[in-house]
mmCIF file of C-alpha atoms in Angstrom:
data_model
loop_
_atom_site.group_PDB
_atom_site.id
_atom_site.type_symbol
_atom_site.label_atom_id
_atom_site.label_comp_id
_atom_site.label_asym_id
_atom_site.label_seq_id
_atom_site.Cartn_x
_atom_site.Cartn_y
_atom_site.Cartn_z
ATOM 1 C CA MET A 183 55.338 156.018 156.173
ATOM 2 C CA ALA A 184 52.611 157.720 154.201
ATOM 3 C CA MET A 185 52.762 157.614 150.420
ATOM 4 C CA ALA A 186 53.075 161.422 150.484
ATOM 5 C CA ASP A 187 56.471 160.943 152.145
ATOM 6 C CA GLN A 188 57.670 158.935 149.170
ATOM 7 C CA ILE A 189 59.731 160.775 146.577
ATOM 8 C CA PRO A 190 60.167 159.853 142.922
ATOM 9 C CA LEU A 191 63.583 158.503 141.960
ATOM 10 C CA SER A 192 65.070 158.228 138.492
ATOM 11 C CA MET A 193 68.551 157.195 137.415
ATOM 12 C CA THR A 194 70.279 155.152 134.760
ATOM 13 C CA VAL A 195 71.364 151.762 136.094
ATOM 14 C CA ASN A 196 73.554 149.625 133.858
ATOM 15 C CA GLY A 197 72.375 151.537 130.803
ATOM 16 C CA ARG A 198 68.642 151.378 131.566
ATOM 17 C CA THR A 199 66.491 154.115 133.024
ATOM 18 C CA ARG A 200 65.169 153.038 136.414
ATOM 19 C CA GLN A 201 62.393 154.871 138.156
ATOM 20 C CA GLY A 202 60.952 154.208 141.555
ATOM 21 C CA MET A 203 59.674 155.714 144.732
ATOM 22 C CA GLY A 204 61.296 155.804 148.092
ATOM 23 C CA GLU A 205 61.481 157.566 151.401
ATOM 24 C CA PRO A 206 64.115 160.299 151.555
ATOM 25 C CA ARG A 207 66.405 158.108 153.683
ATOM 26 C CA LEU A 208 66.364 155.147 151.267
ATOM 27 C CA THR A 209 69.990 154.266 150.544
ATOM 28 C CA LEU A 210 71.268 153.870 147.027
ATOM 29 C CA ALA A 211 72.229 150.288 147.917
ATOM 30 C CA ASP A 212 68.670 149.449 148.964
ATOM 31 C CA PHE A 213 67.232 151.128 145.840
ATOM 32 C CA LEU A 214 69.596 149.144 143.613
ATOM 33 C CA ARG A 215 68.907 145.816 145.338
ATOM 34 C CA GLU A 216 65.162 146.151 145.912
ATOM 35 C CA GLN A 217 63.893 148.297 143.050
ATOM 36 C CA ALA A 218 66.483 147.807 140.299
ATOM 37 C CA GLN A 219 67.035 144.098 141.141
ATOM 38 C CA CYS A 220 70.804 144.514 141.158
ATOM 39 C CA THR A 221 71.515 141.892 143.794
ATOM 40 C CA GLY A 222 75.248 141.997 143.060
ATOM 41 C CA VAL A 223 75.281 145.067 145.286
ATOM 42 C CA HIS A 224 76.030 143.473 148.641
ATOM 43 C CA LEU A 225 75.520 145.008 152.044
ATOM 44 C CA GLY A 226 78.218 144.025 154.513
ATOM 45 C CA CYS A 227 78.964 146.575 157.190
ATOM 46 C CA GLU A 228 76.518 149.313 156.071
ATOM 47 C CA HIS A 229 79.091 151.845 157.317
ATOM 48 C CA GLY A 230 81.193 152.264 154.167
ATOM 49 C CA VAL A 231 84.068 150.267 155.606
ATOM 50 C CA CYS A 232 83.976 146.912 153.799
ATOM 51 C CA GLY A 233 83.371 148.059 150.212
ATOM 52 C CA SER A 234 80.941 145.237 149.358
ATOM 53 C CA CYS A 235 78.379 147.763 148.127
ATOM 54 C CA THR A 236 80.746 149.617 145.764
ATOM 55 C CA VAL A 237 79.184 150.832 142.512
ATOM 56 C CA LEU A 238 80.200 153.379 139.908
ATOM 57 C CA MET A 239 78.309 156.659 139.992
ATOM 58 C CA ASP A 240 79.103 158.720 136.900
ATOM 59 C CA GLY A 241 82.292 156.668 136.600
ATOM 60 C CA GLU A 242 83.499 157.135 140.165
ATOM 61 C CA ALA A 243 83.580 154.285 142.684
ATOM 62 C CA VAL A 244 81.238 155.053 145.589
ATOM 63 C CA ARG A 245 79.889 153.179 148.605
ATOM 64 C CA SER A 246 76.191 152.829 147.835
ATOM 65 C CA CYS A 247 75.384 152.181 151.505
ATOM 66 C CA LEU A 248 76.553 155.698 152.348
ATOM 67 C CA LEU A 249 74.494 157.519 149.723
ATOM 68 C CA PHE A 250 70.808 158.210 149.710
ATOM 69 C CA ALA A 251 69.098 157.191 146.495
ATOM 70 C CA VAL A 252 67.964 160.769 146.029
ATOM 71 C CA GLN A 253 71.633 161.804 145.816
ATOM 72 C CA ALA A 254 71.920 159.631 142.704
ATOM 73 C CA GLU A 255 68.958 161.293 140.991
ATOM 74 C CA GLY A 256 69.788 161.541 137.285
ATOM 75 C CA ALA A 257 73.145 159.789 137.730
ATOM 76 C CA ASP A 258 74.599 156.983 135.655
ATOM 77 C CA ILE A 259 75.081 153.986 137.953
ATOM 78 C CA THR A 260 77.054 150.879 137.044
ATOM 79 C CA THR A 261 76.896 147.809 139.258
ATOM 80 C CA VAL A 262 78.892 144.603 138.868
ATOM 81 C CA GLU A 263 76.044 143.323 136.668
ATOM 82 C CA GLY A 264 76.656 146.174 134.225
ATOM 83 C CA LEU A 265 80.432 145.971 133.846
ATOM 84 C CA ALA A 266 80.505 143.272 131.184
ATOM 85 C CA PRO A 267 79.795 144.387 127.615
ATOM 86 C CA ASP A 268 77.058 141.762 127.180
ATOM 87 C CA ASP A 269 75.538 138.682 128.798
ATOM 88 C CA GLU A 270 78.012 136.337 127.095
ATOM 89 C CA THR A 271 81.267 138.085 127.985
ATOM 90 C CA LEU A 272 82.907 138.900 131.284
ATOM 91 C CA HIS A 273 84.669 142.188 131.982
ATOM 92 C CA PRO A 274 88.484 141.701 132.045
ATOM 93 C CA VAL A 275 88.459 142.247 135.810
ATOM 94 C CA GLN A 276 85.818 139.540 136.253
ATOM 95 C CA GLU A 277 87.823 137.141 134.065
ATOM 96 C CA ALA A 278 90.979 137.894 136.020
ATOM 97 C CA PHE A 279 89.284 137.253 139.380
ATOM 98 C CA ARG A 280 88.115 133.881 138.029
ATOM 99 C CA ASP A 281 91.509 133.009 136.526
ATOM 100 C CA CYS A 282 93.591 134.102 139.522
ATOM 101 C CA HIS A 283 91.306 132.714 142.236
ATOM 102 C CA GLY A 284 90.622 136.206 143.528
ATOM 103 C CA LEU A 285 87.552 135.047 145.383
ATOM 104 C CA GLN A 286 86.386 132.384 147.775
ATOM 105 C CA CYS A 287 82.922 132.825 149.247
ATOM 106 C CA GLY A 288 82.241 135.662 146.797
ATOM 107 C CA PHE A 289 80.430 138.004 149.147
ATOM 108 C CA CYS A 290 82.961 140.818 148.775
ATOM 109 C CA THR A 291 83.781 140.068 145.139
ATOM 110 C CA PRO A 292 81.291 142.419 143.405
ATOM 111 C CA GLY A 293 82.608 145.367 145.400
ATOM 112 C CA PHE A 294 86.217 144.393 144.670
ATOM 113 C CA VAL A 295 85.510 143.961 140.953
ATOM 114 C CA VAL A 296 83.852 147.376 140.666
ATOM 115 C CA SER A 297 86.597 149.035 142.730
ATOM 116 C CA VAL A 298 89.347 147.418 140.650
ATOM 117 C CA ALA A 299 87.634 148.370 137.374
ATOM 118 C CA ALA A 300 87.493 152.008 138.491
ATOM 119 C CA PHE A 301 91.053 151.861 139.827
ATOM 120 C CA LEU A 302 92.417 150.515 136.529
ATOM 121 C CA GLU A 303 90.603 153.180 134.526
ATOM 122 C CA ALA A 304 92.517 155.788 136.533
ATOM 123 C CA ASN A 305 95.771 153.818 136.819
ATOM 124 C CA PRO A 306 96.189 151.402 133.873
ATOM 125 C CA ASP A 307 99.731 150.262 134.759
ATOM 126 C CA PRO A 308 99.894 150.034 138.546
ATOM 127 C CA SER A 309 102.697 148.630 140.669
ATOM 128 C CA ASP A 310 101.844 146.008 143.300
ATOM 129 C CA ALA A 311 102.073 148.704 145.973
ATOM 130 C CA GLU A 312 99.627 150.885 144.028
ATOM 131 C CA ILE A 313 97.284 147.906 143.621
ATOM 132 C CA ARG A 314 97.347 147.242 147.370
ATOM 133 C CA HIS A 315 96.644 150.919 148.025
ATOM 134 C CA GLY A 316 93.887 150.889 145.385
ATOM 135 C CA ILE A 317 92.040 147.998 146.998
ATOM 136 C CA ALA A 318 92.598 149.179 150.570
ATOM 137 C CA GLY A 319 88.949 150.237 150.853
ATOM 138 C CA ASN A 320 87.643 146.722 150.277
ATOM 139 C CA LEU A 321 87.774 143.931 152.824
ATOM 140 C CA CYS A 322 87.875 140.178 152.193
ATOM 141 C CA ARG A 323 87.565 137.797 155.099
ATOM 142 C CA CYS A 324 88.237 134.600 153.131
ATOM 143 C CA THR A 325 90.987 134.652 150.535
ATOM 144 C CA GLY A 326 93.729 136.892 151.672
ATOM 145 C CA TYR A 327 94.741 139.351 149.056
ATOM 146 C CA GLN A 328 97.371 137.586 146.912
ATOM 147 C CA GLY A 329 94.821 136.320 144.378
ATOM 148 C CA ILE A 330 93.119 139.711 144.245
ATOM 149 C CA VAL A 331 96.423 141.485 143.608
ATOM 150 C CA ALA A 332 97.311 138.929 140.913
ATOM 151 C CA ALA A 333 93.865 139.371 139.340
ATOM 152 C CA THR A 334 94.282 143.135 139.303
ATOM 153 C CA ARG A 335 97.704 142.772 137.697
ATOM 154 C CA GLN A 336 96.282 140.420 135.015
ATOM 155 C CA ALA A 337 93.271 142.651 134.330
ATOM 156 C CA ALA A 338 95.552 145.677 133.965
ATOM 157 C CA ALA A 339 97.646 143.859 131.357
ATOM 158 C CA VAL A 340 94.556 142.768 129.412
ATOM 159 C CA MET A 341 92.965 146.210 129.558
ATOM 160 C CA ARG A 342 96.214 147.764 128.258
ATOM 161 C CA GLY A 343 95.978 145.402 125.293
ATOM 162 C CA GLY A 344 98.564 142.968 126.565
ATOM 163 C CA GLU A 345 98.252 139.316 127.346
#
């Protein structure tokens, strides 16, 4: 592809302005992994089915494999690397996944963590049925979902100011 076919890209990723160039069909997932070095964005199915590539775009959970980077122009993107308040502290959802064994191989975990964080912002006191519905767009091939549901329940309690 000729350089003339490259388009400028600019967005805020985890609080930092990121600029780059890419062909019009460059996916947001590829931009985040290759140009913003956010390797927590995983590519599983590349069809929006598995949820491994989930990021927040202006606060909404989206599948970054289904968006072109140009569609995120000027947006505020948060990846799993940007959820925690600083390098020394984990986000409550990350802590809960660790505490409740909500992961095994870890490939799907970043997408689950971002999806759960967005879910709990919208639904801070979910029932187990609501949790299962909330994570229905993410697939895990290793753990089963009991640990993930328990982690979501724990994170919800912590984020509400509970235990």
